[in-house]
Coordinates of C-alpha atoms and ligand atoms in Angstrom, one line a residue:
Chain O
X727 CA -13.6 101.1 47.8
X728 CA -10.5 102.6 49.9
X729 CA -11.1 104.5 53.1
X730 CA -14.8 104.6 54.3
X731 CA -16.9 105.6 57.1
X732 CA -18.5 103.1 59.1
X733 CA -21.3 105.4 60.5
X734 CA -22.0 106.5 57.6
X735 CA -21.4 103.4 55.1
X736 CA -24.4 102.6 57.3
X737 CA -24.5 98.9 57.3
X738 CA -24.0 97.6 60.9
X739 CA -21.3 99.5 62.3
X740 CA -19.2 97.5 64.2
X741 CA -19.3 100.5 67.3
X742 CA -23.2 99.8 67.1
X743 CA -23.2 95.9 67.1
X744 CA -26.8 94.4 68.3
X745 CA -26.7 92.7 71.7
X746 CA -26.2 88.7 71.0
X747 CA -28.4 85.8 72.7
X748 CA -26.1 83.9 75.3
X749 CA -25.6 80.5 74.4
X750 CA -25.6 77.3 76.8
X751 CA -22.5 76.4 78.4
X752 CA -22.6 72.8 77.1
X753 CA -22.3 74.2 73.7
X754 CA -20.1 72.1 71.3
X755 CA -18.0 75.3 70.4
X756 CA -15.6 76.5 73.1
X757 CA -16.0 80.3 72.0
X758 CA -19.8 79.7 72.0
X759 CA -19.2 78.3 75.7
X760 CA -16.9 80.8 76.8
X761 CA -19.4 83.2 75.5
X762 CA -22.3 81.5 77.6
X763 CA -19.3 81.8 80.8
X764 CA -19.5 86.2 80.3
X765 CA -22.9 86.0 80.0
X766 CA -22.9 84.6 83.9
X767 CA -21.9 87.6 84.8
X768 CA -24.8 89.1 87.4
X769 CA -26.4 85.5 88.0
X770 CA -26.8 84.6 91.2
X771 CA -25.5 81.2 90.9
X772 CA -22.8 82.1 89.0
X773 CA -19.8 80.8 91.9
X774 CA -21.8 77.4 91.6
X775 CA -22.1 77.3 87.7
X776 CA -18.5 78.4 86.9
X777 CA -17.0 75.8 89.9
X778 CA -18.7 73.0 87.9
X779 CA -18.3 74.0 84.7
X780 CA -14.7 74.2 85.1
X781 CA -14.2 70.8 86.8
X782 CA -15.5 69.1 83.5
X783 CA -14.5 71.8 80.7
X784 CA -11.0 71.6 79.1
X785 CA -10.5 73.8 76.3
X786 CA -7.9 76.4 77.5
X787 CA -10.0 79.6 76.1
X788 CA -13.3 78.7 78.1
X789 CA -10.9 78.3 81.1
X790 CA -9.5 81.5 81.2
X791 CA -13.0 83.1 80.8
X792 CA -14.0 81.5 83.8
X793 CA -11.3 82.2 86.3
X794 CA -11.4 85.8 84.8
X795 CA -15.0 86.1 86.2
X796 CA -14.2 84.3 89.4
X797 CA -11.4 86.7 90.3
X798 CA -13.4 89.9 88.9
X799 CA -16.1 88.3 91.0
X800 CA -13.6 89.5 94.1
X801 CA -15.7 87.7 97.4
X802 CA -15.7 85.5 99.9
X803 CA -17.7 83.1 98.0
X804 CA -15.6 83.5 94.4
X805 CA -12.4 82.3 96.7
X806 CA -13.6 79.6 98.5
X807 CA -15.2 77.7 95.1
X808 CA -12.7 78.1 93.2
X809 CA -10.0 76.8 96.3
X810 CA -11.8 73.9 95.8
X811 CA -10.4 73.4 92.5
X812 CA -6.9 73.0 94.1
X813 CA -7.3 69.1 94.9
X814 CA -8.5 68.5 90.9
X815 CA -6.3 66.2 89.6
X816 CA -5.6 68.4 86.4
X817 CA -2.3 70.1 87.1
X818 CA -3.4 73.1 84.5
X819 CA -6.8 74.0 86.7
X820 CA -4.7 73.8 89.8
X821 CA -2.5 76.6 88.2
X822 CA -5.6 78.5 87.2
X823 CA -7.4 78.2 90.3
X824 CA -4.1 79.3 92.3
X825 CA -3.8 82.5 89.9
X826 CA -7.3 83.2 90.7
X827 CA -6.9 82.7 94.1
X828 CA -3.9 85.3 94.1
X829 CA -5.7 87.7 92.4
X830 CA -8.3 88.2 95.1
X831 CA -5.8 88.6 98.1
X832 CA -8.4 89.8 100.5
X833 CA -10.7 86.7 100.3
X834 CA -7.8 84.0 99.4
X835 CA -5.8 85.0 102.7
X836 CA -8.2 83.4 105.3
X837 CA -8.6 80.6 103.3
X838 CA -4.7 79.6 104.2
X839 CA -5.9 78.2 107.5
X840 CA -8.4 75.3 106.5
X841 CA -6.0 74.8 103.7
X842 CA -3.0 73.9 105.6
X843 CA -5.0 71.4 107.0
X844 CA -5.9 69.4 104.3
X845 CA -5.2 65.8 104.0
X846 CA -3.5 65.9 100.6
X847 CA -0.4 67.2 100.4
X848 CA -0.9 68.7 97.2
X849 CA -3.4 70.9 98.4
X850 CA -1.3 72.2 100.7
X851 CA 1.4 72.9 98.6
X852 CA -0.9 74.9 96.4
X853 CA -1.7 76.3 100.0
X854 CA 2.3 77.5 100.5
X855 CA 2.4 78.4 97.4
X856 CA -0.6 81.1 97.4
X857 CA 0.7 82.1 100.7
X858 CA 4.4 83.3 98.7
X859 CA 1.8 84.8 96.0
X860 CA -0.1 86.7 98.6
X861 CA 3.3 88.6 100.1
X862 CA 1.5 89.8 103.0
X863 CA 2.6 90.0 107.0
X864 CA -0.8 87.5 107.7
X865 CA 0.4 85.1 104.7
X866 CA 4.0 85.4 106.1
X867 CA 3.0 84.2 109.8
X868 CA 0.9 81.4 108.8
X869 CA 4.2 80.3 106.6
X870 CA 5.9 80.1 109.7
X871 CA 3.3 78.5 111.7
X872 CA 3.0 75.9 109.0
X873 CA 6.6 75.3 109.1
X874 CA 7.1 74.6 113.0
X875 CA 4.6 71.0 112.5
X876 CA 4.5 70.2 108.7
X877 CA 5.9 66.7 108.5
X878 CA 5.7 65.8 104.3
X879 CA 8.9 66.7 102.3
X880 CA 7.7 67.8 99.4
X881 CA 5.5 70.4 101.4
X882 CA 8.1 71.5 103.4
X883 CA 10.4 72.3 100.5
X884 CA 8.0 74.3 99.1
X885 CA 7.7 76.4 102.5
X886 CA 11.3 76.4 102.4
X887 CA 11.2 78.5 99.1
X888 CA 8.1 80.3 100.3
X889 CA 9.9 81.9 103.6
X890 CA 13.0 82.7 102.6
X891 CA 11.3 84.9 100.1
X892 CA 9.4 86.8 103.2
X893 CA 12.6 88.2 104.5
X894 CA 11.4 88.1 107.7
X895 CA 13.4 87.6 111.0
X896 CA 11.0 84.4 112.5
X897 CA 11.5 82.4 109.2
X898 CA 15.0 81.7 109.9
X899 CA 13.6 79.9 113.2
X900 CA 10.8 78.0 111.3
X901 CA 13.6 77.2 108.6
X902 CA 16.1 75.8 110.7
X903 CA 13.1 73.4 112.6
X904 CA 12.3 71.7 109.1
X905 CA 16.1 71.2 108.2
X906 CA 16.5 69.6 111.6
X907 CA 13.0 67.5 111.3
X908 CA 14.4 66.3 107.9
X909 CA 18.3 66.0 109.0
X910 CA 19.0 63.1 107.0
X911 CA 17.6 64.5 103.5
X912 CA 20.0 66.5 101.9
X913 CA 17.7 68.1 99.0
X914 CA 15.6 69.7 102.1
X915 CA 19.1 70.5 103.7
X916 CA 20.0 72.2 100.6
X917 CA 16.7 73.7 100.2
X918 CA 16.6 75.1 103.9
X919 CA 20.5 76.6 103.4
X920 CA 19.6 78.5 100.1
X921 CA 16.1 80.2 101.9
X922 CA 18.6 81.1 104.9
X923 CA 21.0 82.6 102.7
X924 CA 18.4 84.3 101.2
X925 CA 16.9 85.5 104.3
X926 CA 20.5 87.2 105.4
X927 CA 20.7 88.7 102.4
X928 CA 17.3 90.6 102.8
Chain Q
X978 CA 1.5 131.9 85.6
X979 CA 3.5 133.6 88.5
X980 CA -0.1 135.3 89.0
X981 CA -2.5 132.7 89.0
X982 CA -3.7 131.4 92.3
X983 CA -2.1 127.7 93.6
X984 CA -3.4 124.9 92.2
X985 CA -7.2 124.2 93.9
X986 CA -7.6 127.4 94.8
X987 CA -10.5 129.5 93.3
X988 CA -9.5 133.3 93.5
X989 CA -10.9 133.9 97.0
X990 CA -11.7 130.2 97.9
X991 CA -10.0 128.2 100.6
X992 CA -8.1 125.2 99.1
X993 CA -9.8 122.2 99.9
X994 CA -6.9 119.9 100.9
X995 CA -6.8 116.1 100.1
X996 CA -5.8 113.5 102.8
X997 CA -4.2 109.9 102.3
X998 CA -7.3 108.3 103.1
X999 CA -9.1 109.9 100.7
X1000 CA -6.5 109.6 98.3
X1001 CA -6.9 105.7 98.7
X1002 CA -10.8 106.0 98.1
X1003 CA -10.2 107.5 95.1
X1004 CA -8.1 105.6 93.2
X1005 CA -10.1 103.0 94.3
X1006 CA -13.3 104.2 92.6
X1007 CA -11.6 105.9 89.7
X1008 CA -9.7 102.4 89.4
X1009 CA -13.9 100.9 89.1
X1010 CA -14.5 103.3 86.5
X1011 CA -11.7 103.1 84.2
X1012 CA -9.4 100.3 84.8
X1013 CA -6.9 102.9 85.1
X1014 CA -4.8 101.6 88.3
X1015 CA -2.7 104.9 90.3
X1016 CA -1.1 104.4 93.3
X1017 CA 0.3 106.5 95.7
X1018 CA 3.6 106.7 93.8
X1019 CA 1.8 109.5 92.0
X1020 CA 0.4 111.0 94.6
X1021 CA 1.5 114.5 93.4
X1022 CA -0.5 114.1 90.2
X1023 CA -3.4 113.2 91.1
X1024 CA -3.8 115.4 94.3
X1025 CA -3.6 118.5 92.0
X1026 CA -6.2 117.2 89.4
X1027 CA -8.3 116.7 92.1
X1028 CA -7.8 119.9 93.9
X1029 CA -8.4 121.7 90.8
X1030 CA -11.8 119.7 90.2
X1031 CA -13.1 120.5 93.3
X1032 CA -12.2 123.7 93.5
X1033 CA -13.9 124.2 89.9
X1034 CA -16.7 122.5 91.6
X1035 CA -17.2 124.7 94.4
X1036 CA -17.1 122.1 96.5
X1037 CA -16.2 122.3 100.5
X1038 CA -14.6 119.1 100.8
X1039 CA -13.4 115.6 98.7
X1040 CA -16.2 113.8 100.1
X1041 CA -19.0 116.7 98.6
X1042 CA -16.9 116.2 95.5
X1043 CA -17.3 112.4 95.3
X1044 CA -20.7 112.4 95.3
X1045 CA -21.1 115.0 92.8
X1046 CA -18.9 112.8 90.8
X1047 CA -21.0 109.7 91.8
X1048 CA -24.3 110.7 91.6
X1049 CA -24.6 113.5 89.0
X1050 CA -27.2 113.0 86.3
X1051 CA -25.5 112.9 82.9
X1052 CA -22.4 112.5 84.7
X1053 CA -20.3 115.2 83.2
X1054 CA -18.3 115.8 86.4
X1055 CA -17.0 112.1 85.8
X1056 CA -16.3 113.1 82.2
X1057 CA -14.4 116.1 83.1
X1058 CA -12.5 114.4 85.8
X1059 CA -11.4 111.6 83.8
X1060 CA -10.4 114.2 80.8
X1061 CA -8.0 115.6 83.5
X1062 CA -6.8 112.1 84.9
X1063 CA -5.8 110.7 81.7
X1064 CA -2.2 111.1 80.2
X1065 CA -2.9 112.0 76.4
X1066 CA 0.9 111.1 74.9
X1067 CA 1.2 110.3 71.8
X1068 CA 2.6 111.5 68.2
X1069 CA 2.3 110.5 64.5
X1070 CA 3.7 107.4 63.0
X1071 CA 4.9 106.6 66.6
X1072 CA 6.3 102.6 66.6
X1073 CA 6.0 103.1 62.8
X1074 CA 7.0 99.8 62.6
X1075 CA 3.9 98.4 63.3
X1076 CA 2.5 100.2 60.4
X1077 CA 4.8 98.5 58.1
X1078 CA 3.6 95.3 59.6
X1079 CA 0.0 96.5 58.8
X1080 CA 0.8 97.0 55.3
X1081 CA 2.9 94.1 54.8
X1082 CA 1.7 91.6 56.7
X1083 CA -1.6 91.6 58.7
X1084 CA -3.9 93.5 56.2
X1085 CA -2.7 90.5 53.2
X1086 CA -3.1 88.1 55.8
X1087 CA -6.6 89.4 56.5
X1088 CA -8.0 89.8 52.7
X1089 CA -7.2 85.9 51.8
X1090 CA -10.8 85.6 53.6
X1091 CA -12.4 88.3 52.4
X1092 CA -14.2 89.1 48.8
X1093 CA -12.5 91.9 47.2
X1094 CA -15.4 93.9 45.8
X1095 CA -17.5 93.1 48.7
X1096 CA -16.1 92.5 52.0
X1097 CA -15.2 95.4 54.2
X1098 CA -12.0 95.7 56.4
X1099 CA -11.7 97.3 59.8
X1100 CA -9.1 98.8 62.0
X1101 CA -9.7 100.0 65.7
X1102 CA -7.3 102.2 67.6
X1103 CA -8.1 102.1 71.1
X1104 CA -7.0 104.1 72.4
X1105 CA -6.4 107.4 70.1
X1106 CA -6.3 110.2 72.1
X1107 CA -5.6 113.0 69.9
X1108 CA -6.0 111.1 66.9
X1109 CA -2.6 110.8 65.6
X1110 CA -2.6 107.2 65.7
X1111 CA -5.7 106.6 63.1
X1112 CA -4.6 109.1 61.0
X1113 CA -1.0 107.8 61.0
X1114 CA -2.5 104.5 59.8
X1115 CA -5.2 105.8 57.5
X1116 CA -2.1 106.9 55.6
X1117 CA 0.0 104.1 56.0
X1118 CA -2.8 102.0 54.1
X1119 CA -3.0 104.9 51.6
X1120 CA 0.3 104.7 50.9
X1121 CA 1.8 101.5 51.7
X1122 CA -1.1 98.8 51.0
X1123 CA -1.6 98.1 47.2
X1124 CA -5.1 96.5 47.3
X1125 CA -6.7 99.8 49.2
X1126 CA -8.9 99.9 46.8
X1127 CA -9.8 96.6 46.5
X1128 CA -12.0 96.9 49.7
X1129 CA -13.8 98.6 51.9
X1130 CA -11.5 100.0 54.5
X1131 CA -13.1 101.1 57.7
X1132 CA -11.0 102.7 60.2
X1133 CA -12.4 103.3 63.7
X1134 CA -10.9 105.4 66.7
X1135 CA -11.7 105.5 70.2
X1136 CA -11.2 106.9 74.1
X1137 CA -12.5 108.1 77.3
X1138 CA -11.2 110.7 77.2
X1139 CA -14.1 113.2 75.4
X1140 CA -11.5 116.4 75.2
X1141 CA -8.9 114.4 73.4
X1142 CA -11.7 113.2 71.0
X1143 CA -12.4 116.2 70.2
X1144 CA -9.4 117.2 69.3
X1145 CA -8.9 113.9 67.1
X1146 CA -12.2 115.2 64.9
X1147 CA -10.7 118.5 64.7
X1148 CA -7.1 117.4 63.5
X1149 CA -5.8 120.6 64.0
X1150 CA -1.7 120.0 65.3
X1151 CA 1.0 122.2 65.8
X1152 CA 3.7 122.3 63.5
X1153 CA 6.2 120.6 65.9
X1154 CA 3.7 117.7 66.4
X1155 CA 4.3 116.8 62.5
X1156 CA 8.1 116.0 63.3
X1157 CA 7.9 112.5 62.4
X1158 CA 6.0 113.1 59.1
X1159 CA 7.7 113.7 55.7
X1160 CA 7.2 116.8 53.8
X1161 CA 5.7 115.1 51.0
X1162 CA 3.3 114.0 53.6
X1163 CA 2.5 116.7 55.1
X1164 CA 1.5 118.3 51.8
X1165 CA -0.6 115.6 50.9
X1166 CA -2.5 115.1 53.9
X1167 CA -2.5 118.6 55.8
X1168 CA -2.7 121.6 54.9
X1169 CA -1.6 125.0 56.5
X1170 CA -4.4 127.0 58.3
X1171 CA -1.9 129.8 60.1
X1172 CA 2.1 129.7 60.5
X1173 CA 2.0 127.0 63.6
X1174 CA -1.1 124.9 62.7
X1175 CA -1.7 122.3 59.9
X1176 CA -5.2 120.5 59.4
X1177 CA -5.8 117.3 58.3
X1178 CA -7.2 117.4 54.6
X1179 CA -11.4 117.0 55.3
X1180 CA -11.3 113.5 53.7
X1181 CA -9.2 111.8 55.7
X1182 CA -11.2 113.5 59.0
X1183 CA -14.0 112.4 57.5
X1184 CA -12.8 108.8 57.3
X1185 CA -12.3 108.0 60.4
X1186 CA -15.1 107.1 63.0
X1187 CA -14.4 108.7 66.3
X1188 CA -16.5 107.9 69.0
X1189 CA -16.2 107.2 72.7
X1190 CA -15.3 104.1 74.1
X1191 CA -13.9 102.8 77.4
X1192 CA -12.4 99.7 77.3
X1193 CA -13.1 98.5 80.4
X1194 CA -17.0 98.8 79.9
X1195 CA -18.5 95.6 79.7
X1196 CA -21.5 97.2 77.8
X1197 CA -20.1 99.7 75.9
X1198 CA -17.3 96.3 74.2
X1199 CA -20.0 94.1 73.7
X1200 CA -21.3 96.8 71.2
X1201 CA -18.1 96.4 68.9
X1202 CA -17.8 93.7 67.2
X1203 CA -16.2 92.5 63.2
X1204 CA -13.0 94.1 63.6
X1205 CA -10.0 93.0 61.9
X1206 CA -6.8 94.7 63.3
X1207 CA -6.5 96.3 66.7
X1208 CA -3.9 98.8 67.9
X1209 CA -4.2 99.3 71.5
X1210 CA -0.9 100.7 72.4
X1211 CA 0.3 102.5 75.7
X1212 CA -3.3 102.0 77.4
X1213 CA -2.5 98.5 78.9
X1214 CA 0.4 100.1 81.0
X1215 CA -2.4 102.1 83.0
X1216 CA -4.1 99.4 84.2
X1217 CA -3.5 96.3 87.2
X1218 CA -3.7 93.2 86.1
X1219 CA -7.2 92.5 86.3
X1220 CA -7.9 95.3 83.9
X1221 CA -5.8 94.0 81.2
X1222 CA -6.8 90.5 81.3
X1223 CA -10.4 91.7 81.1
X1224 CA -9.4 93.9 78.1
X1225 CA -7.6 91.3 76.2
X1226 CA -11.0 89.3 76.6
X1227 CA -12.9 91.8 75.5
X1228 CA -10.6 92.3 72.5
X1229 CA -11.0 88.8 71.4
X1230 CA -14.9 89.1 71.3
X1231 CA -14.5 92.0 68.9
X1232 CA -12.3 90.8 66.4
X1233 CA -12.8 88.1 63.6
X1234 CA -11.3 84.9 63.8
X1235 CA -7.8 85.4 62.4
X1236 CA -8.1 89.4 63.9
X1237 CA -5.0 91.2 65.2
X1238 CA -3.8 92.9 68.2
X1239 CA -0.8 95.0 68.2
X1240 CA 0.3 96.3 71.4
X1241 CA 2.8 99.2 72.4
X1242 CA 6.2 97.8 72.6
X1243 CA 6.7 97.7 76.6
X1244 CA 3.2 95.5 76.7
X1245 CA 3.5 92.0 76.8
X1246 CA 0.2 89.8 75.5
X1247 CA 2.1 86.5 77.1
X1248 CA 1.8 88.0 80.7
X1249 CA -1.3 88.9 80.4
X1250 CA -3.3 86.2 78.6
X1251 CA -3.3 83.0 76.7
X1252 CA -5.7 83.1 74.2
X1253 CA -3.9 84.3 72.0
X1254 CA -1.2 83.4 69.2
X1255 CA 1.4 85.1 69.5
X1256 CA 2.5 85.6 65.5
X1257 CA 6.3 86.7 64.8
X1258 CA 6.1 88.8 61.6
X1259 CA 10.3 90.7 60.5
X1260 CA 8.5 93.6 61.4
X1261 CA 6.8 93.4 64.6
X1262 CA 5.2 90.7 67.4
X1263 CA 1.7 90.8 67.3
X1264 CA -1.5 88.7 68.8
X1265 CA -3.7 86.7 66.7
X1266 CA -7.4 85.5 67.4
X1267 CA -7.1 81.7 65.8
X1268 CA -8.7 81.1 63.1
X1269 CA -10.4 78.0 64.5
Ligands
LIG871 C1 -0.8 107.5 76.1 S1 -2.3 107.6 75.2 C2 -2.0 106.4 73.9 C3 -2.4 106.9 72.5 C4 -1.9 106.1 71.3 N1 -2.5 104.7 71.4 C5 -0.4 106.0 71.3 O1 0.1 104.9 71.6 O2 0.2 106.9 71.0 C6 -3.4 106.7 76.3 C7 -4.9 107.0 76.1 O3 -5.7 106.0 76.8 C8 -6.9 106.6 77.1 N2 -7.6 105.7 78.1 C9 -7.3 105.6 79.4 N3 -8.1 104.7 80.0 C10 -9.0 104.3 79.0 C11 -10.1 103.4 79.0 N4 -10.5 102.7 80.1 N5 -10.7 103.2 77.8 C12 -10.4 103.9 76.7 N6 -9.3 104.8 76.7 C13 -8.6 105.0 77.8 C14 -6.5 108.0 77.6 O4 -7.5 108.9 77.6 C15 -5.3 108.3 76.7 O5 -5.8 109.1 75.6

């Protein structure tokens, strides 16, 4: 007993585990299932498998196991499955699938487009959102160009928020066009004054 | 040094100089390798390390270099270049605190599921560079944890960095380097090989498993596994996000349910992931594996 030396103490050291079988991902343990998600690493299906997975799998740990593989994943096809996940009507995969989506800037960025013209609003929200995630000139001028037609409030507070973080000079423009579309709503009137503020202040 | 040629220079070689582009490419593939994320903030540092590497190298220019790197069998040109790209910090007892926790807290927390007599317990340091991590906590349990000898203690210490590993086995430090360690310490766990230099007593070398790990290896962490307490501290603050996430992942996979994490006290588990608890001892924060 005390202090011993796992090489030599002999029995499995834990530096020289053996490789383990993957399990399925329908497993009825959630760390057997989130072992069966790192074990997709390499397939070729693997977008496919984790999108659907994810849509039906709820325990927090397998979750985070499968966005990690998405955005380590890092292409085209990683972003656009998991964007899909934005219009799920679970608020904590929408989170997930947004911090996955900000994660792979390259690939999330020309999503923005098709996006912001979805006909949920939530979606595009999520879309405004990434775009203030992204912090990049291409996310910044689709902010703006967003801004000069989007017609639901809630969206346009959120792009509200989102430019006046871009300290950029067109904002102010696109800002002022949504506080004058919404002139009689003074939440989006307050909401507009704060990003300008905001803006001068940059 | 006044003599010695500038950096990347071999006595008579041209320095090969390194451009902003390839700067970029670099980080970028060492970033691949290691998880270890520079940016051009540090320009400075790594445009030296390089320099030197290829000058060393002989090579004619950063792209010959690369693919020595890349494509060298054994890769010992990606061994050497990582030894020189790592910062090796680190001191005895350092964050002491989290020893105390070990001893007070975690390790009794720990043995309620295991069979004293039977069961083994085991603590990884990943990273240890130079080793005074394990052997700060090899003699924390020695002297701070009553039921040592009730079980099989296993402590295991890792890096990427080869060079610092092998100064870990050796656990030769300078005099200066023991700062933080008490005389009464020091006399039972060192001893004096000249007037600068103290070894660490052969047992407690021989105690400690060194071997070499990098964290961000998918292969090479599936390969550790039944661990009960891990100190990764001041490795995390390397790495982009990504890289930590990943880590903490990996982590969970090689501890035991009810397993430990205690990380360096500018690292924060709750930005970086959610699986798991965080566990508020007097002591110290740490990161628990649930149970269930
Ligand atoms: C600042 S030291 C920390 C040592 C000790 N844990 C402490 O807190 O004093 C950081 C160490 O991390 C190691 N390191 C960097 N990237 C690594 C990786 N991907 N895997 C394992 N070790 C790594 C370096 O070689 C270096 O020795």
């Amino acid at each position: 007993m005390g202090l011993v030396k796992a090489r030599a103490a002999g029995n499995g050291a834990a530096f020289d585990a053996a490789p383990e079988d993957a399990p399925r991902l329908d497993h009825p343990d959630a760390v057997q299932r989130r072992r069966a998600v790192q074990a997709l690493a390499g397939d070729a299906d693997c977008v496919d498998k984790l999108v659907t997975l994810l849509r039906v799998e709820k325990e927090s740990l397998v979750r985070q196991a499968a966005f990690l593989l998405l955005a380590s994943l890092n292409s085209r096809e990683a972003a656009r499955g998991v964007s899909v996940l934005l219009s799920d009507a679970d608020a904590a995969l929408r989170n997930g699938a947004l911090e996955t989506l900000a994660a792979m800037p390259d690939h999330a960025g020309p999503l923005l487009a098709s996006l912001g013209q979805d006909e949920d609003a939530d979606v595009r929200i999520f879309a405004v959102l990434l775009a203030a995630e992204l912090q990049d000139p291409a996310a910044a001028d689709w902010l703006v160009a967003l801004a000069a037609h989007e017609t639901d409030a809630n969206v346009c507070s959120n792009l509200a928020e989102a430019l006046g973080g871009t300290g950029r000079i067109e904002a102010a423009a696109a800002l002022t066009a949504i506080g004058t579309r919404f002139a009689g709503d003074p939440f989006l009137g307050f909401a507009v004054e704060t990003a300008l503020q905001r803006l001068r202040e940059a | 040094m006044a003599t010695s040629p500038p950096p990347g220079v071999l006595p008579g070689a041209k320095a090969v100089r390194i451009s902003a582009e390839d700067v970029t490419v670099f980080c970028d593939f060492f970033y691949k390798k290691t998880g270890i994320s520079m940016d051009a903030s540090r320009r400075y540092f790594i445009d030296r390390r390089l320099e030197d590497r290829i000058a060393a190298n002989e090579c004619r220019s950063f792209r010959e270099y690369l693919a020595l790197v890349k494509f060298q069998p054994g890769g010992s040109e990606m061994q050497a270049l990582i030894n020189e790209m790592t910062v090796n910090e680190t001191y005895f007892f350092r964050e002491d605190y989290q020893f105390t926790c070990l001893t007070k807290r975690m390790l009794d927390e720990i043995a309620v599921h295991k069979i004293a007599g039977r069961d083994r317990i085991r603590i990884w340091s990943a990273p240890c560079s130079t080793g005074e991590e394990p052997y700060s906590i090899a003699i924390s349990i020695l002297e701070n944890w009553s039921r040592a000898s009730d079980f099989d203690i296993e402590i295991m210490a890792s890096d990427i960095d080869t060079r610092a590993l092998g100064r870990a086995r050796n656990g030769i430090y300078q005099a200066r380097a023991l700062h933080r360690v008490s005389q009464r310490i020091r006399d039972t766990y060192f001893r004096q090989i000249d007037a600068d230099n103290w070894q660490v007593v052969k047992d407690l070398r021989d105690s400690v498993d060194f071997g070499v790990i990098n964290v961000c290896d998918p292969a090479q962490m599936a390969r550790v596994r039944g661990i009960d307490v891990i100190f990764c501290r001041n490795l995390l603050i390397y790495f982009d996000d990504l890289s930590r996430r990943q880590t903490a992942e990996h982590f969970f996979d090689a501890l035991n349910p009810g397993g430990f994490v205690a990380l360096g006290h500018s690292e924060s588990m709750s930005r970086i992931s959610g699986i798991f608890l965080p566990r508020k001892f007097p002591e110290a924060l740490v990161h628990q594996r649930p149970l269930t």
